[in-house]
């Protein structure tokens, strides 16, 4: 139960509702435990013939009041405990999201998105079941068993002992079947995740599916997976359908024992007919609480496993954090790489090796190199998405690890080669860069990114919803929207990671022309495969296997007649062949 101890702060926060719920369930069960006593007394009165109409009506009134009271307080029980469980579910999910958001980027490279989604849905649901139904039914079982068995013993100890004989079998049956139901439910949920992933991939890649005429193939794959899902659901349904018949059988066995043994006691005169009536009602009242023992045990085990998984995430500390007394930075006057080496977690080969470089304020650095040369890793170090393995990166002569993370990232605008866009409007996606941006600023950024005219051509303009990951936009439009988003925040450091790869050369030329005005007011780092994108940069470096092999201006590197010059010749030849 150590894992479930992590829930104590959440339980304390909502202890008033939970304690009220426990009081209400106790009162409800007191009412339900005593009304059979009045039924038994009424049966005895009628059997003996020693009664008046008023006496019967009074007994019936008590029965009615106790029944209404039991139902009313059970309603209040659900309204308090279940509401508390929903509030704790909200708090847990909120804390889980915060815990996930604070993790460093390397955490997400090791943890599948589907796994995180399962934690935020299935695991939290399992804990909610523990806090809500499990606590409620546990309290219900304890109080019902206490009051009902006490009243049964007060009527007849021998009949009570005989009546309770099958009850352990009820708990054992529920536990055994419940465990199998849990495993079957897990299989259904896991395969449903597979089914959902398959459908999502087909929907997201519908263009590829149609281009390669794979509709029938994908339909067949999905159909097979769907058939397996149906079989798993049928297996689960069969197991669930066993529970109630078996429970009813055991309850009937208990009632038959009471009928046989109790009937003999009535014949002997040591018990009354009304006593048997009470026993039958009490046995029905005990059936669900006793059955709930096995069910609750399974819920507790599920919740324990779920809390263990959630605890692993929530207690996980990010590798990139602020120092205890981090400095603030309002302006980036210089950037210095000092013998920087970097390798990803779990790797033994450095992606960047002994990089030393200065980037003066308002200068532009172009980075070129072959695939896998370390270009993208280079720019991930600047906003501290990753930390260097050795060496240091300094802003204004101070190691960036000494600065506040938010200050660094608020001063930086990053555009990735494959920009991530949210399923919102164009305007909302742009305002991620600056939430309080005016419409004039939005239009200016869109014009600089050569996006404004195309936005106006959409029926709803900037209010156009672009769909999941911007599916309604072309690759070039996505990149230009990402550029506009970064420009909107007017960053001191602008980073473009091959951000113009999806636009044609004519549009690229126009965007670069527009960006020259931006570059006069900001420091920029530009990664590109096209030489034309970086040729006007203040300084250009060529990376190969994580090392700087060439450095200089465009003209200096052409004169060097090395790797950069060779890339330039190939691209000129390619352009001539395409004309």
XYZ file of C-alpha atoms in Angstrom:
579
model
C 0.000 0.000 0.000
C 3.064 2.271 -0.009
C 2.252 3.473 -3.525
C -1.262 4.491 -2.467
C 0.193 6.587 0.367
C 0.998 9.170 -2.294
C -2.754 9.816 -2.454
C -2.875 11.015 1.175
C -2.401 14.736 0.298
C -5.267 14.512 -2.202
C -7.494 12.724 0.314
C -6.695 15.332 2.975
C -7.620 18.139 0.592
C -11.125 16.687 0.165
C -11.420 15.039 3.601
C -14.603 16.968 4.482
C -16.533 15.443 1.576
C -15.094 11.989 2.243
C -15.893 12.081 5.974
C -19.410 13.298 5.245
C -19.785 10.433 2.792
C -18.684 7.910 5.422
C -21.206 9.362 7.886
C -23.972 9.213 5.298
C -23.224 5.588 4.339
C -23.305 4.640 8.027
C -26.705 6.297 8.560
C -28.026 4.736 5.342
C -27.007 1.255 6.466
C -28.457 1.745 9.944
C -31.793 2.539 8.296
C -31.583 -0.422 5.920
C -30.503 -2.771 8.731
C -33.463 -1.966 10.968
C -36.388 -2.015 8.561
C -36.313 -5.870 8.246
C -36.812 -5.973 12.033
C -40.161 -4.192 11.609
C -41.074 -6.505 8.732
C -40.355 -9.492 10.971
C -42.443 -8.010 13.788
C -45.304 -7.377 11.351
C -45.172 -10.966 10.071
C -45.233 -12.253 13.659
C -48.200 -10.021 14.495
C -50.129 -11.230 11.466
C -49.195 -14.857 12.142
C -50.225 -14.701 15.790
C -53.423 -12.801 14.965
C -52.826 -10.511 17.928
C -52.891 -7.184 16.086
C -54.923 -4.109 15.214
C -54.974 -2.096 11.996
C -53.233 0.805 13.740
C -50.421 -1.466 14.933
C -49.837 -2.737 11.387
C -49.998 0.780 9.912
C -47.449 2.029 12.444
C -45.067 -0.815 11.537
C -45.568 -0.125 7.817
C -44.911 3.603 8.414
C -41.627 2.786 10.158
C -40.631 0.502 7.291
C -41.446 3.223 4.746
C -39.559 5.930 6.654
C -36.488 3.732 7.120
C -36.504 2.747 3.434
C -36.774 6.386 2.338
C -34.077 7.364 4.837
C -31.752 4.629 3.592
C -32.206 5.708 -0.015
C -31.819 9.416 0.780
C -28.596 8.986 2.736
C -27.199 6.615 0.091
C -27.862 9.388 -2.438
C -25.925 11.801 -0.210
C -23.151 9.196 0.073
C -22.724 9.055 -3.682
C -23.005 12.819 -3.966
C -20.122 13.311 -1.532
C -17.717 10.404 -2.083
C -18.139 10.181 -5.864
C -17.885 13.973 -6.206
C -14.719 13.896 -4.064
C -13.268 11.172 -6.303
C -13.975 13.293 -9.387
C -12.278 16.298 -7.813
C -9.252 14.200 -6.882
C -9.234 12.826 -10.440
C -9.089 16.416 -11.700
C -6.261 17.300 -9.289
C -4.309 14.182 -10.238
C -4.670 14.780 -13.960
C -3.667 18.410 -13.510
C -0.579 17.457 -11.480
C 0.308 14.731 -13.979
C 0.192 17.221 -16.852
C 2.400 19.621 -14.898
C 4.826 16.781 -14.152
C 4.958 15.790 -17.823
C 5.370 19.391 -18.984
C 8.340 20.005 -16.692
C 10.263 16.998 -18.017
C 13.281 17.607 -20.200
C 13.231 16.791 -23.900
C 15.240 13.584 -23.469
C 12.383 12.166 -21.363
C 10.022 12.309 -24.348
C 12.514 10.596 -26.639
C 12.468 7.596 -24.273
C 8.748 7.586 -23.427
C 6.127 6.806 -26.115
C 3.290 9.319 -26.430
C 0.760 6.471 -26.286
C 2.130 5.434 -22.902
C 1.693 8.953 -21.517
C -1.857 9.073 -22.889
C -2.643 5.754 -21.199
C -1.346 7.115 -17.886
C -3.533 10.220 -18.163
C -6.649 8.167 -18.937
C -6.600 4.523 -17.813
C -4.360 4.909 -14.762
C -6.135 7.973 -13.424
C -9.499 6.270 -14.035
C -8.286 3.270 -11.995
C -7.343 5.558 -9.114
C -10.687 7.361 -9.321
C -12.428 3.982 -9.034
C -10.377 3.279 -5.918
C -11.150 6.638 -4.293
C -14.824 6.668 -5.287
C -16.548 3.292 -5.684
C -13.923 1.288 -3.790
C -13.964 3.502 -0.690
C -17.743 3.821 -0.830
C -18.329 0.081 -1.228
C -15.705 -0.756 1.401
C -17.446 1.511 3.900
C -20.779 0.066 2.813
C -19.491 -3.493 3.319
C -18.045 -2.807 6.775
C -21.083 -0.954 8.126
C -23.642 -3.277 6.530
C -21.847 -6.384 7.751
C -21.485 -4.928 11.265
C -25.119 -3.903 11.699
C -26.765 -6.759 9.804
C -24.750 -9.582 11.367
C -25.240 -8.047 14.827
C -29.006 -8.005 14.310
C -28.964 -11.546 12.883
C -27.027 -12.799 15.917
C -29.500 -11.060 18.225
C -32.314 -13.070 16.599
C -30.628 -16.502 16.509
C -26.951 -17.376 16.735
C -27.323 -20.919 15.256
C -29.351 -19.745 12.237
C -26.876 -16.878 11.670
C -23.879 -19.230 11.603
C -25.621 -21.542 9.128
C -26.716 -18.600 6.947
C -23.182 -17.189 6.754
C -21.534 -20.444 5.604
C -21.680 -19.673 1.828
C -20.601 -16.009 2.209
C -16.815 -16.654 2.025
C -17.462 -18.485 -1.259
C -19.243 -15.375 -2.565
C -16.185 -13.207 -1.798
C -13.811 -15.808 -3.272
C -15.926 -16.158 -6.436
C -16.023 -12.395 -6.958
C -12.280 -12.094 -6.384
C -11.417 -14.936 -8.792
C -13.734 -13.822 -11.574
C -12.860 -10.172 -10.926
C -9.170 -10.904 -11.436
C -9.878 -12.571 -14.771
C -12.214 -9.739 -15.749
C -9.445 -7.260 -14.924
C -6.943 -9.095 -17.145
C -9.502 -9.381 -19.948
C -10.363 -5.684 -19.590
C -6.676 -4.803 -19.820
C -6.367 -6.835 -23.026
C -9.433 -5.083 -24.467
C -8.055 -1.646 -23.547
C -4.602 -2.430 -24.936
C -5.999 -3.684 -28.227
C -8.367 -0.739 -28.416
C -5.255 1.445 -28.234
C -3.758 -0.520 -31.142
C -7.001 -0.164 -33.096
C -7.111 3.572 -32.404
C -3.490 4.007 -33.467
C -4.133 2.162 -36.739
C -7.163 4.325 -37.491
C -5.288 7.504 -36.574
C -2.375 6.623 -38.852
C -4.708 5.923 -41.770
C -6.599 9.186 -41.232
C -3.384 11.192 -40.847
C -1.764 9.531 -43.849
C -4.849 9.421 -46.065
C -2.970 11.162 -48.887
C -0.291 8.452 -48.917
C -2.930 5.716 -48.649
C -4.739 7.036 -51.711
C -1.589 7.853 -53.670
C -0.310 4.285 -53.328
C -3.805 2.750 -53.714
C -3.629 1.045 -50.322
C -7.293 1.474 -49.368
C -8.112 -2.245 -49.621
C -4.905 -3.276 -47.862
C -5.467 -0.868 -44.961
C -9.111 -1.941 -44.784
C -7.992 -5.577 -44.498
C -5.451 -4.792 -41.764
C -8.018 -2.791 -39.808
C -10.661 -5.481 -40.303
C -8.364 -8.192 -38.892
C -7.494 -6.006 -35.933
C -11.174 -5.199 -35.402
C -12.061 -8.919 -35.430
C -9.471 -9.567 -32.736
C -10.955 -6.714 -30.710
C -14.442 -8.217 -31.012
C -13.142 -11.611 -29.836
C -11.503 -9.999 -26.817
C -14.729 -8.108 -26.026
C -16.755 -11.334 -26.285
C -14.327 -13.075 -23.925
C -14.747 -10.213 -21.463
C -18.546 -10.356 -21.799
C -18.543 -14.111 -21.076
C -16.539 -13.613 -17.904
C -18.730 -10.732 -16.751
C -21.890 -12.725 -17.436
C -20.705 -15.474 -15.047
C -20.584 -13.222 -12.003
C -24.252 -12.603 -11.241
C -25.526 -16.177 -11.880
C -22.853 -17.637 -9.595
C -23.587 -15.074 -6.902
C -27.311 -15.746 -7.144
C -26.653 -19.488 -6.878
C -24.624 -19.031 -3.694
C -27.236 -16.678 -2.217
C -30.000 -19.192 -2.984
C -27.888 -21.891 -1.280
C -27.652 -19.653 1.779
C -31.405 -19.028 1.696
C -32.098 -22.760 1.385
C -29.920 -23.408 4.428
C -31.875 -20.782 6.360
C -35.164 -22.188 5.103
C -34.236 -25.762 6.084
C -32.437 -25.122 9.362
C -34.595 -22.150 10.357
C -37.773 -24.016 9.435
C -36.825 -26.743 11.892
C -36.278 -24.111 14.570
C -39.725 -22.642 13.858
C -41.279 -26.111 14.137
C -39.405 -26.643 17.394
C -40.729 -23.298 18.628
C -37.269 -21.771 19.213
C -37.790 -19.289 16.355
C -40.691 -17.408 14.820
C -41.836 -17.087 11.206
C -41.015 -13.377 11.252
C -37.430 -14.258 12.195
C -37.034 -16.247 8.972
C -38.445 -13.307 6.995
C -35.766 -11.064 8.492
C -33.020 -13.554 7.659
C -34.069 -13.710 4.008
C -33.953 -9.906 3.735
C -30.640 -9.696 5.599
C -29.069 -12.284 3.300
C -30.077 -10.223 0.272
C -28.603 -7.137 1.947
C -25.323 -8.969 2.581
C -24.968 -10.334 -0.954
C -23.595 -7.213 -2.639
C -21.339 -6.026 0.231
C -19.732 -9.466 0.517
C -19.369 -9.736 -3.264
C -17.817 -6.265 -3.222
C -14.936 -7.564 -1.084
C -13.446 -9.449 -4.030
C -14.261 -6.653 -6.465
C -12.715 -3.978 -4.235
C -9.587 -6.117 -3.766
C -9.057 -6.110 -7.528
C -9.669 -2.355 -7.697
C -7.092 -1.766 -4.965
C -4.512 -3.857 -6.843
C -5.214 -1.949 -10.070
C -5.019 1.404 -8.279
C -1.766 0.404 -6.594
C -0.180 -0.488 -9.943
C -1.556 2.689 -11.543
C -0.306 4.909 -8.724
C 3.103 3.292 -8.996
C 3.250 4.213 -12.685
C 1.965 7.734 -12.070
C 4.338 8.156 -9.144
C 7.272 7.302 -11.395
C 6.329 10.217 -13.653
C 5.320 12.684 -10.954
C 8.439 12.028 -8.872
C 10.731 12.130 -11.896
C 12.925 15.215 -11.856
C 13.826 16.929 -15.132
C 17.479 16.900 -16.121
C 17.337 20.564 -17.147
C 16.331 22.827 -14.269
C 16.894 26.348 -12.988
C 19.690 26.931 -10.513
C 18.537 27.842 -6.991
C 19.537 31.467 -7.549
C 19.303 31.754 -11.313
C 20.208 35.079 -12.887
C 17.865 37.048 -15.111
C 18.768 38.030 -18.649
C 17.092 40.909 -20.455
C 19.424 41.236 -23.427
C 21.699 38.847 -25.335
C 24.841 40.806 -26.257
C 27.093 37.870 -27.125
C 26.995 34.093 -27.511
C 30.078 31.970 -26.972
C 30.571 28.221 -27.486
C 33.601 27.099 -25.470
C 34.889 23.637 -26.362
C 31.317 22.279 -26.418
C 30.742 18.545 -26.779
C 27.350 16.863 -26.634
C 25.977 13.352 -26.784
C 22.442 12.087 -26.268
C 21.535 10.013 -23.215
C 22.384 6.351 -23.737
C 24.777 7.108 -26.590
C 28.553 6.740 -26.521
C 29.261 8.753 -29.667
C 29.316 12.566 -29.411
C 26.985 14.417 -31.781
C 29.016 17.607 -31.327
C 32.736 17.464 -30.620
C 34.850 20.322 -29.228
C 32.873 23.190 -30.786
C 34.323 26.647 -30.105
C 32.581 29.607 -31.704
C 31.568 33.234 -31.111
C 28.280 34.759 -32.289
C 28.337 38.565 -31.854
C 25.174 40.544 -31.211
C 23.012 41.216 -34.320
C 25.176 38.896 -36.425
C 23.876 35.947 -38.427
C 25.386 32.469 -38.307
C 24.748 30.034 -41.146
C 25.203 26.302 -40.534
C 25.499 23.750 -43.337
C 26.583 20.133 -43.462
C 25.576 16.648 -44.443
C 22.693 14.775 -42.815
C 23.712 13.667 -39.308
C 26.495 16.215 -38.997
C 25.019 17.708 -35.788
C 23.277 20.819 -37.148
C 19.941 20.365 -35.364
C 21.662 19.262 -32.149
C 23.676 22.493 -32.253
C 20.602 24.723 -32.164
C 18.845 22.617 -29.486
C 21.560 23.637 -27.024
C 20.879 27.379 -27.360
C 17.406 27.433 -25.705
C 18.581 24.666 -23.329
C 16.352 21.965 -24.726
C 19.428 19.881 -23.921
C 22.499 20.696 -21.833
C 26.051 20.301 -23.050
C 27.931 17.149 -22.070
C 31.170 19.087 -21.625
C 32.356 22.627 -22.218
C 30.006 25.586 -21.872
C 27.753 27.976 -23.763
C 27.856 31.550 -22.510
C 25.474 34.462 -22.973
C 27.112 37.793 -22.126
C 30.088 35.939 -20.641
C 27.942 33.870 -18.231
C 27.173 30.159 -18.565
C 23.564 29.827 -19.774
C 22.955 27.252 -17.035
C 23.170 30.155 -14.560
C 20.282 31.994 -16.237
C 16.569 31.555 -15.680
C 15.194 29.061 -18.228
C 12.098 31.136 -18.965
C 14.230 34.223 -19.659
C 16.361 32.327 -22.176
C 13.401 30.796 -23.982
C 11.366 34.016 -23.980
C 14.315 35.686 -25.705
C 14.467 32.971 -28.367
C 12.325 32.247 -31.407
C 12.734 28.776 -32.923
C 11.406 27.475 -36.255
C 11.919 23.763 -36.849
C 12.104 21.980 -40.198
C 8.896 20.106 -39.363
C 6.937 22.705 -37.385
C 4.259 21.540 -34.993
C 0.929 23.298 -35.447
C -2.087 22.927 -33.194
C -5.621 22.128 -34.292
C -6.678 25.741 -33.883
C -7.071 28.790 -36.091
C -4.168 30.433 -37.911
C -4.454 33.402 -35.550
C -4.361 31.225 -32.420
C -1.314 29.346 -33.732
C 0.478 32.620 -34.397
C -0.386 34.028 -30.975
C 1.419 31.119 -29.330
C 4.469 33.263 -30.101
C 2.944 36.284 -28.358
C -0.409 35.914 -26.626
C -1.124 39.660 -26.380
C -0.077 40.526 -29.943
C -2.155 43.138 -31.751
C -3.723 42.429 -35.128
C -1.266 44.867 -36.719
C 1.661 42.846 -35.340
C 0.084 39.600 -36.578
C -0.363 40.999 -40.089
C 3.199 42.365 -40.133
C 4.645 38.958 -39.149
C 2.471 37.182 -41.740
C 3.638 39.584 -44.461
C 7.301 39.069 -43.550
C 6.787 35.294 -43.818
C 5.003 35.698 -47.208
C 1.836 34.206 -45.718
C -0.518 37.182 -45.565
C -1.906 37.022 -49.120
C -2.625 33.302 -48.823
C -4.357 33.768 -45.474
C -6.634 36.381 -47.054
C -7.564 33.863 -49.760
C -9.050 31.535 -47.117
C -12.808 32.045 -46.521
C -12.305 32.769 -42.813
C -8.897 34.422 -43.100
C -6.922 34.313 -39.856
C -9.827 32.491 -38.164
C -9.386 29.471 -40.468
C -9.070 26.217 -38.483
C -6.070 24.356 -39.886
C -6.857 20.880 -38.503
C -4.682 18.401 -36.642
C -0.988 19.264 -37.097
C -2.060 21.797 -39.736
C -3.240 19.097 -42.139
C -5.199 21.592 -44.270
C -2.009 23.535 -45.073
C 0.764 22.660 -47.495
C 4.281 21.987 -46.241
C 5.429 25.444 -47.297
C 2.450 27.124 -45.633
C 3.164 25.268 -42.390
C 6.768 26.466 -42.402
C 5.780 30.055 -43.161
C 3.167 30.007 -40.390
C 5.856 28.761 -37.993
C 8.194 31.549 -39.155
C 5.445 34.140 -38.617
C 4.809 32.687 -35.143
C 8.480 33.069 -34.213
C 8.744 36.577 -35.694
C 5.677 37.737 -33.780
C 7.511 37.520 -30.457
C 10.339 39.724 -31.820
C 13.056 37.466 -30.373
C 16.576 38.579 -29.559
C 17.809 35.245 -30.947
C 16.071 33.805 -34.016
C 16.811 30.171 -34.888
C 15.742 28.723 -38.249
C 16.306 24.967 -38.571
C 16.039 24.382 -42.326
C 12.818 26.377 -42.029
C 12.583 27.140 -45.764
C 13.116 23.613 -47.086
C 9.461 23.216 -48.149
C 9.137 26.515 -50.049
C 10.146 27.121 -53.647
C 13.258 29.133 -54.463
C 11.256 32.188 -55.532
C 9.310 32.316 -52.253
C 12.526 31.588 -50.347
C 14.184 34.567 -52.002
C 11.276 36.846 -51.058
C 11.192 35.613 -47.442
C 14.966 36.059 -47.057
C 14.672 39.558 -48.484
C 11.967 40.346 -45.913
C 14.008 38.749 -43.126
C 17.050 40.941 -43.814
C 15.241 43.786 -42.071
C 14.530 41.444 -39.136
C 18.169 40.308 -39.049
C 19.318 43.901 -38.485
C 17.538 43.877 -35.111
C 18.198 40.327 -33.926
C 20.923 37.722 -33.676
C 20.130 34.797 -35.945
C 21.251 31.203 -36.437
C 20.183 29.605 -39.722
C 20.504 25.935 -40.634
C 20.038 25.143 -44.307
C 20.760 22.623 -47.017
C 20.557 25.298 -49.710
C 23.608 27.515 -49.929
C 21.349 30.339 -51.150
C 19.675 30.447 -47.725
C 22.882 31.182 -45.785
C 25.122 32.915 -48.331
C 24.411 36.392 -46.910
C 25.119 35.367 -43.297
C 27.833 37.191 -41.347
C 29.562 33.892 -40.629
C 29.044 30.368 -41.978
C 30.253 27.106 -40.443
C 30.380 23.694 -42.092
C 29.776 20.750 -39.756
C 30.904 17.193 -40.379
C 30.553 14.425 -37.781
C 29.966 17.027 -35.081
C 33.063 19.097 -35.839
C 33.555 22.455 -37.544
C 35.591 21.689 -40.643
C 35.237 25.066 -42.383
C 34.298 28.578 -41.269
C 34.038 32.000 -42.883
C 31.884 34.182 -45.107
C 30.345 32.868 -48.310
C 33.100 34.340 -50.475
C 35.844 33.099 -48.148
C 34.472 29.553 -48.188
C 34.118 29.563 -51.984
C 37.724 30.698 -52.238
C 38.750 27.921 -49.842
C 37.462 25.446 -52.453
C 36.556 22.870 -49.840
C 33.385 21.092 -48.769
C 31.249 24.256 -48.873
C 32.423 25.163 -52.371
C 31.681 21.638 -53.558
C 28.136 21.843 -52.143
C 27.700 25.182 -53.910
C 28.806 23.764 -57.266
C 26.458 20.781 -56.956
C 23.504 23.029 -56.164
C 24.271 25.357 -59.079
C 24.484 22.348 -61.394
C 21.196 21.005 -60.006
C 19.505 24.359 -60.627
C 20.775 24.425 -64.226
C 19.536 20.891 -64.891
C 16.084 21.743 -63.549
C 15.719 24.813 -65.768
